[in-house]
CSV table of C-alpha atoms in Angstrom, one decimal:
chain,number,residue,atom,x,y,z
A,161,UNK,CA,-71.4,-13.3,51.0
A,162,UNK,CA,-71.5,-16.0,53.4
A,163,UNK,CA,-67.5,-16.7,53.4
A,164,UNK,CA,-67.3,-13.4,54.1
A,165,UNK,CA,-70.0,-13.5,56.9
A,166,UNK,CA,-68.2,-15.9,58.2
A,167,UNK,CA,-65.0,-14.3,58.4
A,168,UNK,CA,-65.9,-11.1,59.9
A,169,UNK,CA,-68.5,-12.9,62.4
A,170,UNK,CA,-71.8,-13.0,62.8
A,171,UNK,CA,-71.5,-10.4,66.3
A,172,UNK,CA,-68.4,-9.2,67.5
A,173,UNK,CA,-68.1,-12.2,69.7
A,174,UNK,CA,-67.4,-14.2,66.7
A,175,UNK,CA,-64.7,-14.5,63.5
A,176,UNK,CA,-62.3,-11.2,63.7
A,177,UNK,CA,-64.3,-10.4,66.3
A,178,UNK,CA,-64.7,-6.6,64.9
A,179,UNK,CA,-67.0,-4.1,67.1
A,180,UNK,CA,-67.4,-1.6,65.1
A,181,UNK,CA,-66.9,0.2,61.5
A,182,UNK,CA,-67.2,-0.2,58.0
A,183,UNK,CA,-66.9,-3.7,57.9
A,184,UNK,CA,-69.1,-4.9,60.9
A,185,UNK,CA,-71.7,-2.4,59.2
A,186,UNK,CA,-71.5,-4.3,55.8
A,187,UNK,CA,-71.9,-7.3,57.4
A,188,UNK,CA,-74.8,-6.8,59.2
A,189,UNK,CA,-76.5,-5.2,56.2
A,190,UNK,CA,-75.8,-8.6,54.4
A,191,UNK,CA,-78.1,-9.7,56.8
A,192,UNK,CA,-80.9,-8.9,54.0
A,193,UNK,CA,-79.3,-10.5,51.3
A,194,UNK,CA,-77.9,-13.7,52.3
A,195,UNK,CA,-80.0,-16.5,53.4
A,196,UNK,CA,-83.4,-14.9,51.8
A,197,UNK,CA,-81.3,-15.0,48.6
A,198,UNK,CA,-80.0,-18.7,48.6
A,199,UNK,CA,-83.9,-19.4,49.8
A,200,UNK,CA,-85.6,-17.7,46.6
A,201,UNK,CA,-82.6,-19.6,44.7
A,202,UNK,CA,-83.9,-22.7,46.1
A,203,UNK,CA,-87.4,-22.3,45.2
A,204,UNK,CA,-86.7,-20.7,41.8
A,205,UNK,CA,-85.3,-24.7,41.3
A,206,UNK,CA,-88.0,-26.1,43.2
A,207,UNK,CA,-90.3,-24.3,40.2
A,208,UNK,CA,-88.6,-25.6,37.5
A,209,UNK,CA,-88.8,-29.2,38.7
A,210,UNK,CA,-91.4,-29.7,41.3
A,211,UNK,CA,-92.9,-32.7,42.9
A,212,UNK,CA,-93.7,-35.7,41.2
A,213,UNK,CA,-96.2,-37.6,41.3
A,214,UNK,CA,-94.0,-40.1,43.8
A,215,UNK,CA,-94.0,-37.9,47.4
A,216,UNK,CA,-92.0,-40.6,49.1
A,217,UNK,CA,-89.2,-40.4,46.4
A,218,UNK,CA,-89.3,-37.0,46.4
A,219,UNK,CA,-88.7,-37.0,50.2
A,220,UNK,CA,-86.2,-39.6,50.5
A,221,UNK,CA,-83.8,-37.8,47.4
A,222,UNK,CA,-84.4,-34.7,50.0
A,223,UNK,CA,-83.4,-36.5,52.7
A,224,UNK,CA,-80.4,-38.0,51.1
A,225,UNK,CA,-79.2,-34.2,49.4
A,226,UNK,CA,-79.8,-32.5,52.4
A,227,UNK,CA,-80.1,-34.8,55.4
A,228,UNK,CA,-77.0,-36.6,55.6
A,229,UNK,CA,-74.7,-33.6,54.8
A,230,UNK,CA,-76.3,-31.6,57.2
A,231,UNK,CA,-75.8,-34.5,60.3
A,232,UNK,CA,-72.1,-35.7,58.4
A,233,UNK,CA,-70.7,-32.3,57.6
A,234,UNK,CA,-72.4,-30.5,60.5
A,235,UNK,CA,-71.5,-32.4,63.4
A,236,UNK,CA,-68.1,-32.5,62.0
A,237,UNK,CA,-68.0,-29.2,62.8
A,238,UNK,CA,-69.7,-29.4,66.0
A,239,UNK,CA,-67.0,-31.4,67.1
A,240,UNK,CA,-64.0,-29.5,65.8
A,241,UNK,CA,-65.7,-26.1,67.6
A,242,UNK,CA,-65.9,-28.1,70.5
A,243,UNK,CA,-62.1,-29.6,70.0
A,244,UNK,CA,-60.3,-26.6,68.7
A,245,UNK,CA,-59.9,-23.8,70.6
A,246,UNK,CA,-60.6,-19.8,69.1
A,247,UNK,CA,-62.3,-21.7,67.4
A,248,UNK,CA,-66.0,-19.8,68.6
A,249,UNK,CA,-67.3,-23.2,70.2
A,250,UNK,CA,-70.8,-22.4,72.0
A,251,UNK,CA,-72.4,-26.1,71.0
A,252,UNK,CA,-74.5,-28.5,73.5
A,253,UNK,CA,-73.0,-31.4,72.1
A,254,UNK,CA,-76.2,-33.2,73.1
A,255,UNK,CA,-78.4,-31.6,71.1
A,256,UNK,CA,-76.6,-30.9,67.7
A,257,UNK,CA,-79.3,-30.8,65.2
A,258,UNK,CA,-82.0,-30.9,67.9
A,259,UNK,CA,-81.1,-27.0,67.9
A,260,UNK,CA,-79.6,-26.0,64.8
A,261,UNK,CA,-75.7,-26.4,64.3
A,262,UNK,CA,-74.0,-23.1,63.1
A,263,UNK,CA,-75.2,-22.6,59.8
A,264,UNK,CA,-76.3,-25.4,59.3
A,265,UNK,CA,-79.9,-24.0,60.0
A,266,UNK,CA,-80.7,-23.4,56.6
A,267,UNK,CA,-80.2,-27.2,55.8
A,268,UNK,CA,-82.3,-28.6,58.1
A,269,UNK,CA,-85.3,-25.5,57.2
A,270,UNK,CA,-84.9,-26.1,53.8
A,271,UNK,CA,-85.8,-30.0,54.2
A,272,UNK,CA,-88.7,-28.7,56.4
A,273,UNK,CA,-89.9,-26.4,53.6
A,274,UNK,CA,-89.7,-29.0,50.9
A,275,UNK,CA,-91.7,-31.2,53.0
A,276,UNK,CA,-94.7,-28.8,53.4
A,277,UNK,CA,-94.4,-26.6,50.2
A,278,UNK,CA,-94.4,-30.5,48.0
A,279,UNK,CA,-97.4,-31.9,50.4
A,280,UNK,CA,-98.9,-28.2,49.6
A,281,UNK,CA,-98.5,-28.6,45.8
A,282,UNK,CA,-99.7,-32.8,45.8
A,283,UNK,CA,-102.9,-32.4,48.3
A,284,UNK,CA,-104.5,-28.8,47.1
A,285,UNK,CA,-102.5,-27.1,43.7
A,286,UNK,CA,-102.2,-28.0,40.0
A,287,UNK,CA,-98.4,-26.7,38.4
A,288,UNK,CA,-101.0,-24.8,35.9
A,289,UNK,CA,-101.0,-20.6,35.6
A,290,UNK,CA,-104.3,-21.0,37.6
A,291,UNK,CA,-102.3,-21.7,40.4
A,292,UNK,CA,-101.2,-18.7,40.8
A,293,UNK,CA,-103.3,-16.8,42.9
A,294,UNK,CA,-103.2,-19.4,45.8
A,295,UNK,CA,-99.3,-19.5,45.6
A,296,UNK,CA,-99.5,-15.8,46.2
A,297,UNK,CA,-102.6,-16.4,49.4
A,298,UNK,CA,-100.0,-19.2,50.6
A,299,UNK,CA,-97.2,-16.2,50.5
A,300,UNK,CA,-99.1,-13.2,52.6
A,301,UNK,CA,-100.0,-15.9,55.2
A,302,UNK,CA,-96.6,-17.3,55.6
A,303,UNK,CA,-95.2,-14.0,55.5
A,304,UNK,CA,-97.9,-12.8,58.4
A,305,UNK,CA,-97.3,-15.8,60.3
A,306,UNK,CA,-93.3,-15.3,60.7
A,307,UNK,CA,-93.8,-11.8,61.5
A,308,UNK,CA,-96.3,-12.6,64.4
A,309,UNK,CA,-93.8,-14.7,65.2
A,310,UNK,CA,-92.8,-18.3,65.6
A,311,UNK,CA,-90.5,-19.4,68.5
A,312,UNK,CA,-89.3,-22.7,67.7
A,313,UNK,CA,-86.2,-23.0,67.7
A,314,UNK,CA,-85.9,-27.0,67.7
A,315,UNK,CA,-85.1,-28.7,64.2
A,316,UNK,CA,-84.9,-25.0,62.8
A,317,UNK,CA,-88.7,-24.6,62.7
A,318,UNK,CA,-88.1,-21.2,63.3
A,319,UNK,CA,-85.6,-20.9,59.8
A,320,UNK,CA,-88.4,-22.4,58.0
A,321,UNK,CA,-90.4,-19.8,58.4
A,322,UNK,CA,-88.3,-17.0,57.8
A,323,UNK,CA,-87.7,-18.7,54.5
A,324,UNK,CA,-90.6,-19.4,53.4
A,325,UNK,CA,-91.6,-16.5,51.7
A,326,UNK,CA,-88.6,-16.1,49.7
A,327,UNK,CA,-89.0,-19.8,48.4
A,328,UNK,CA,-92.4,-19.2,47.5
A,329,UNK,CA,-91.2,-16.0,45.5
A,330,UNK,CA,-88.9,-17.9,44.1
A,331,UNK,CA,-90.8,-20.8,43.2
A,332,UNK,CA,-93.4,-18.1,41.3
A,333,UNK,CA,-90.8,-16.4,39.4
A,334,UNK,CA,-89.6,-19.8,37.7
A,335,UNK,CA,-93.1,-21.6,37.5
A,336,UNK,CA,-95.3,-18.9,36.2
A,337,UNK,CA,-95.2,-15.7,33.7
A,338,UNK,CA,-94.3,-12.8,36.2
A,339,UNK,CA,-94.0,-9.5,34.0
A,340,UNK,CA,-93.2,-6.3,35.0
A,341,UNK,CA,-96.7,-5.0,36.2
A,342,UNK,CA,-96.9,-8.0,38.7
A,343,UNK,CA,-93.3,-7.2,40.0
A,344,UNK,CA,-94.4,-3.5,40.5
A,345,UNK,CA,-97.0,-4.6,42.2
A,346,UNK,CA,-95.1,-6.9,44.6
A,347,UNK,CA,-92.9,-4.2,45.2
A,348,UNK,CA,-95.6,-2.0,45.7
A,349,UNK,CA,-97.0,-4.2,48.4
A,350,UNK,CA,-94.3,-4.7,49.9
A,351,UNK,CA,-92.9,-1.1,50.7
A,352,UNK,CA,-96.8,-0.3,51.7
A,353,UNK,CA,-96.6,-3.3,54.1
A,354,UNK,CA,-93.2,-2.2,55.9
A,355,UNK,CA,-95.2,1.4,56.0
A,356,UNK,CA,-98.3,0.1,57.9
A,357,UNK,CA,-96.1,-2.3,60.2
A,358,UNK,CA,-93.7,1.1,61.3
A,359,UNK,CA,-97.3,2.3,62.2
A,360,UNK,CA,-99.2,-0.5,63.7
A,361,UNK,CA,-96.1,-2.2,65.1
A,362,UNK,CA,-94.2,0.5,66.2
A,363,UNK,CA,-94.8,-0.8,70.0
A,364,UNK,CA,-93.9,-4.0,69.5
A,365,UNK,CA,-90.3,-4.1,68.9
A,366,UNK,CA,-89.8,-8.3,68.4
A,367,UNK,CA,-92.6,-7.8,65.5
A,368,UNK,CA,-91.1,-5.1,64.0
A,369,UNK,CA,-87.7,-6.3,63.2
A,370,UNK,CA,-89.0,-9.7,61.7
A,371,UNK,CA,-91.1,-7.1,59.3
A,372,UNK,CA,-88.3,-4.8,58.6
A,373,UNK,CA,-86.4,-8.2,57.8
A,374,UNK,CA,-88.5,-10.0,55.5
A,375,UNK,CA,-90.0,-7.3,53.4
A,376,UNK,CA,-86.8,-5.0,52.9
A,377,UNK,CA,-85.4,-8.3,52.1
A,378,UNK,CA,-88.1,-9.2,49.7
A,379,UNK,CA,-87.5,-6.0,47.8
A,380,UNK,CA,-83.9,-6.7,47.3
A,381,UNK,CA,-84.4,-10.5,46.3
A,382,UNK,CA,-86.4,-8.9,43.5
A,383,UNK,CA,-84.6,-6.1,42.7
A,384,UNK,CA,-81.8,-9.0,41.9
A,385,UNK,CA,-84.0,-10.9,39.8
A,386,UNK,CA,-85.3,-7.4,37.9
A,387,UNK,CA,-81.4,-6.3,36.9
A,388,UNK,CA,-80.6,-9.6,36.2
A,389,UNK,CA,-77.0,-9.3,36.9
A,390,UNK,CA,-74.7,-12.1,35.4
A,391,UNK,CA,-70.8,-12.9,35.7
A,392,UNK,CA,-69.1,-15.7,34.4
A,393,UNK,CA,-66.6,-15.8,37.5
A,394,UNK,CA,-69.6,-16.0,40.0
A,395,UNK,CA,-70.9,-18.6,38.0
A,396,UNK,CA,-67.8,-20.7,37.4
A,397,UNK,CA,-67.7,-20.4,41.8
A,398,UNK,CA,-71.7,-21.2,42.0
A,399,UNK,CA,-71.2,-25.0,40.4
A,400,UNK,CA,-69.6,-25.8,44.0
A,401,UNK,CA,-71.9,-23.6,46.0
A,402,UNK,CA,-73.1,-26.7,47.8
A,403,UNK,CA,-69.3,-28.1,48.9
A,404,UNK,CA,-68.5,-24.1,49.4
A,405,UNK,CA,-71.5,-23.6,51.8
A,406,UNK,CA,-70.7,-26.7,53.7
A,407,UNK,CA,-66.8,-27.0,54.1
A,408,UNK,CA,-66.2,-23.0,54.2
A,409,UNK,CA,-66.2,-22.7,57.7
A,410,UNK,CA,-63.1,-25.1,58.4
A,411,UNK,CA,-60.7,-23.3,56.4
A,412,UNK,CA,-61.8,-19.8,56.9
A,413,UNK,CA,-61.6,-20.4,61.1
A,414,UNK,CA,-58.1,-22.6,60.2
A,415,UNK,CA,-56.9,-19.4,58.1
A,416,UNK,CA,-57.6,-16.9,61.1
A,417,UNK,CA,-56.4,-19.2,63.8
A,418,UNK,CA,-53.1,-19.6,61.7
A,419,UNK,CA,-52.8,-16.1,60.6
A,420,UNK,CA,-52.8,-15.0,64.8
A,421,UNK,CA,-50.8,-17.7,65.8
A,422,UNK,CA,-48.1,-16.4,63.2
A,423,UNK,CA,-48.5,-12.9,64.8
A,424,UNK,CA,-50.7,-11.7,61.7
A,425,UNK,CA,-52.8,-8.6,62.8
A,426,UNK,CA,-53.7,-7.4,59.2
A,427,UNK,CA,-57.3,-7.3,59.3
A,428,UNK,CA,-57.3,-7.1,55.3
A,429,UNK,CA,-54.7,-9.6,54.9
A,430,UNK,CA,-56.8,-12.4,56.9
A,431,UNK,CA,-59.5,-11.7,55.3
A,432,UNK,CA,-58.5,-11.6,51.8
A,433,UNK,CA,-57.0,-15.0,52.4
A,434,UNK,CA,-59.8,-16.4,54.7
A,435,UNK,CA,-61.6,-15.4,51.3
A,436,UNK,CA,-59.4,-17.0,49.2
A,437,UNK,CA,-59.8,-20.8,51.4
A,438,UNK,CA,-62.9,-20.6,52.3
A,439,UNK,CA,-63.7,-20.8,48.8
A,440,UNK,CA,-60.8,-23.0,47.1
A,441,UNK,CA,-60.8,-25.3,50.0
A,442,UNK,CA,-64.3,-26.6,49.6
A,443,UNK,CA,-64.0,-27.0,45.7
A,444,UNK,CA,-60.7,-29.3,46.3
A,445,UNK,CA,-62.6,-31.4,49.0
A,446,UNK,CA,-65.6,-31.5,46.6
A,447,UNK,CA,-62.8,-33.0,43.7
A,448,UNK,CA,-61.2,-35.2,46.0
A,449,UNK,CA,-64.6,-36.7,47.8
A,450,UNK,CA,-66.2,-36.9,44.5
A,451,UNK,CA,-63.6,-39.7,43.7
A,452,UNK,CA,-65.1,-42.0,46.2
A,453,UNK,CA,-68.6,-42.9,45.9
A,454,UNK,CA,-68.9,-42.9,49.3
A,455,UNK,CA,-67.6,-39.9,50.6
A,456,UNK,CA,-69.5,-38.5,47.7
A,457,UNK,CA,-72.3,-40.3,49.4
A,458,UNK,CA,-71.9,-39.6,52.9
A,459,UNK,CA,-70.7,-35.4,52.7
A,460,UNK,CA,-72.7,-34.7,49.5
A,461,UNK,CA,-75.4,-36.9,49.2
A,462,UNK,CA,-74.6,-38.1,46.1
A,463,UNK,CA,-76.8,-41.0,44.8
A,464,UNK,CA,-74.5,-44.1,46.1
A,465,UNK,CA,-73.5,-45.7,42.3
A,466,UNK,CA,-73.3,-49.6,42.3
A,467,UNK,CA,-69.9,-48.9,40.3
């Protein structure tokens, strides 16, 4: 889904650069879907192996796995925006990572949430069931917080607290026993929440959209986990979801550049193979860097072996 984000563009000022139709309307509906889902992912892990005891180790591994991808990777990128042109370059150089790189966002948020969520879990929760009801009074006031709004935009503050409440979802559904009756119940909450803000908010248009956003997302992310939908393809291509999320936007902005420079207008044909790059390219690099410990180290942060 992001590949294909990517591809199509974020506006109509970006990628294909496409206005209007079909395709800009899918895109933008993917707006639900894609970041909440890769958050509840991320804490749906974070649940099944949660803070140690050590917090320090637990931040540095963070730091390495996240961190140094994010400034190696990312202002990579930066640069070649800047460098290349059609290439969608809007970058202040001086402050890459200050404000968020492209997205790259989600990176530096995630770090952020892993900082809190484990210095949540090590000062005030046990990992026992009767945690459970203060992971769910940590969710409604994140949730409430980000849809009052919180305009920070430095160091991704901001993405932090969209994603929040899908890490904590996903962070109950692998830690504790969620059955049926508690996911009716979410969902229940949930569409009765986006009822009351169209009422109370309606006036407020900033507060509004943040609302419709997180809880019509919310009720997708668990109408996912509910069906439970499997494929061994998607799964094969999830083992290098890290490399793909990283590396895709290099070959999917070389495959359009290439494809107008070559006088290809096929909107179908560029993205089928802006597809087909976006996703291959990243797993090669991710086989070829792998071979180097420190490569590995420095664009995946890859424990550095003494090897």
């Amino acid at each position: 889904m992001l590949v294909l984000y990517h591809v199509i563009g974020s506006t109509p000022e970006y990628g294909l650069k496409i206005e209007n139709g079909f395709l800009r309307e899918l895109n933008d509906i993917f707006i639900y879907v894609r970041m909440p889902l890769f958050g509840l992912l991320a804490g749906f892990v974070y649940g099944l192996r949660p803070v140690s005891a050590n917090y320090h180790n637990f931040v540095t591994k963070k730091a390495r796995r996240l961190l140094l991808p994010m400034l190696s990777v990312g202002t990579l990128f930066a640069i070649t925006q800047w460098l290349v042109p059609g290439s969608n370059s809007e970058e202040n150089l001086f402050l890459i990572h200050i404000l968020p790189v492209g997205h790259y966002w989600f990176i530096e948020s995630l770090f952020l949430i892993f900082l809190f969520v484990a210095l949540i879990e090590k000062l005030f929760f046990s990992i026992s069931n009767n945690a459970k009801p203060y992971w769910i009074i940590l969710l409604v006031i994140m949730t409430s917080i980000y849809i009052l709004g919180v305009n920070i935009k430095y160091f991704s503050i901001e993405g932090a607290f969209y994603l929040l409440p899908f890490f904590l979802i996903g962070s109950l559904f692998s830690r504790f026993r969620i059955d049926f009756s508690l996911l009716i119940k979410i969902t229940l909450t949930c569409f009765c929440s986006l009822i009351v803000t169209h009422l109370f908010l309606s006036e407020f248009a900033d507060m509004l959209e943040r609302a419709n956003r997180v809880f019509i997302s919310l009720l997708v992310c668990i109408l996912l986990y509910v069906f439970n939908f499997k494929s061994k393809t998607f799964s094969a291509i999830g083992r290098f979801s890290y490399s793909i999320f990283l590396f895709h936007v290099f070959f999917t902005a070389a495959t359009r550049i290439v494809s107008h420079k070559l006088g290809i207008e096929n909107t179908s044909l560029i993205i089928f193979t802006s597809l087909f790059t976006g996703i291959l390219g990243p797993i090669i690099i991710e086989f070829v860097f792998n071979k180097n410990k420190y490569s590995d180290f420095i664009f995946f942060g890859n424990k550095l072996s003494s090897n």
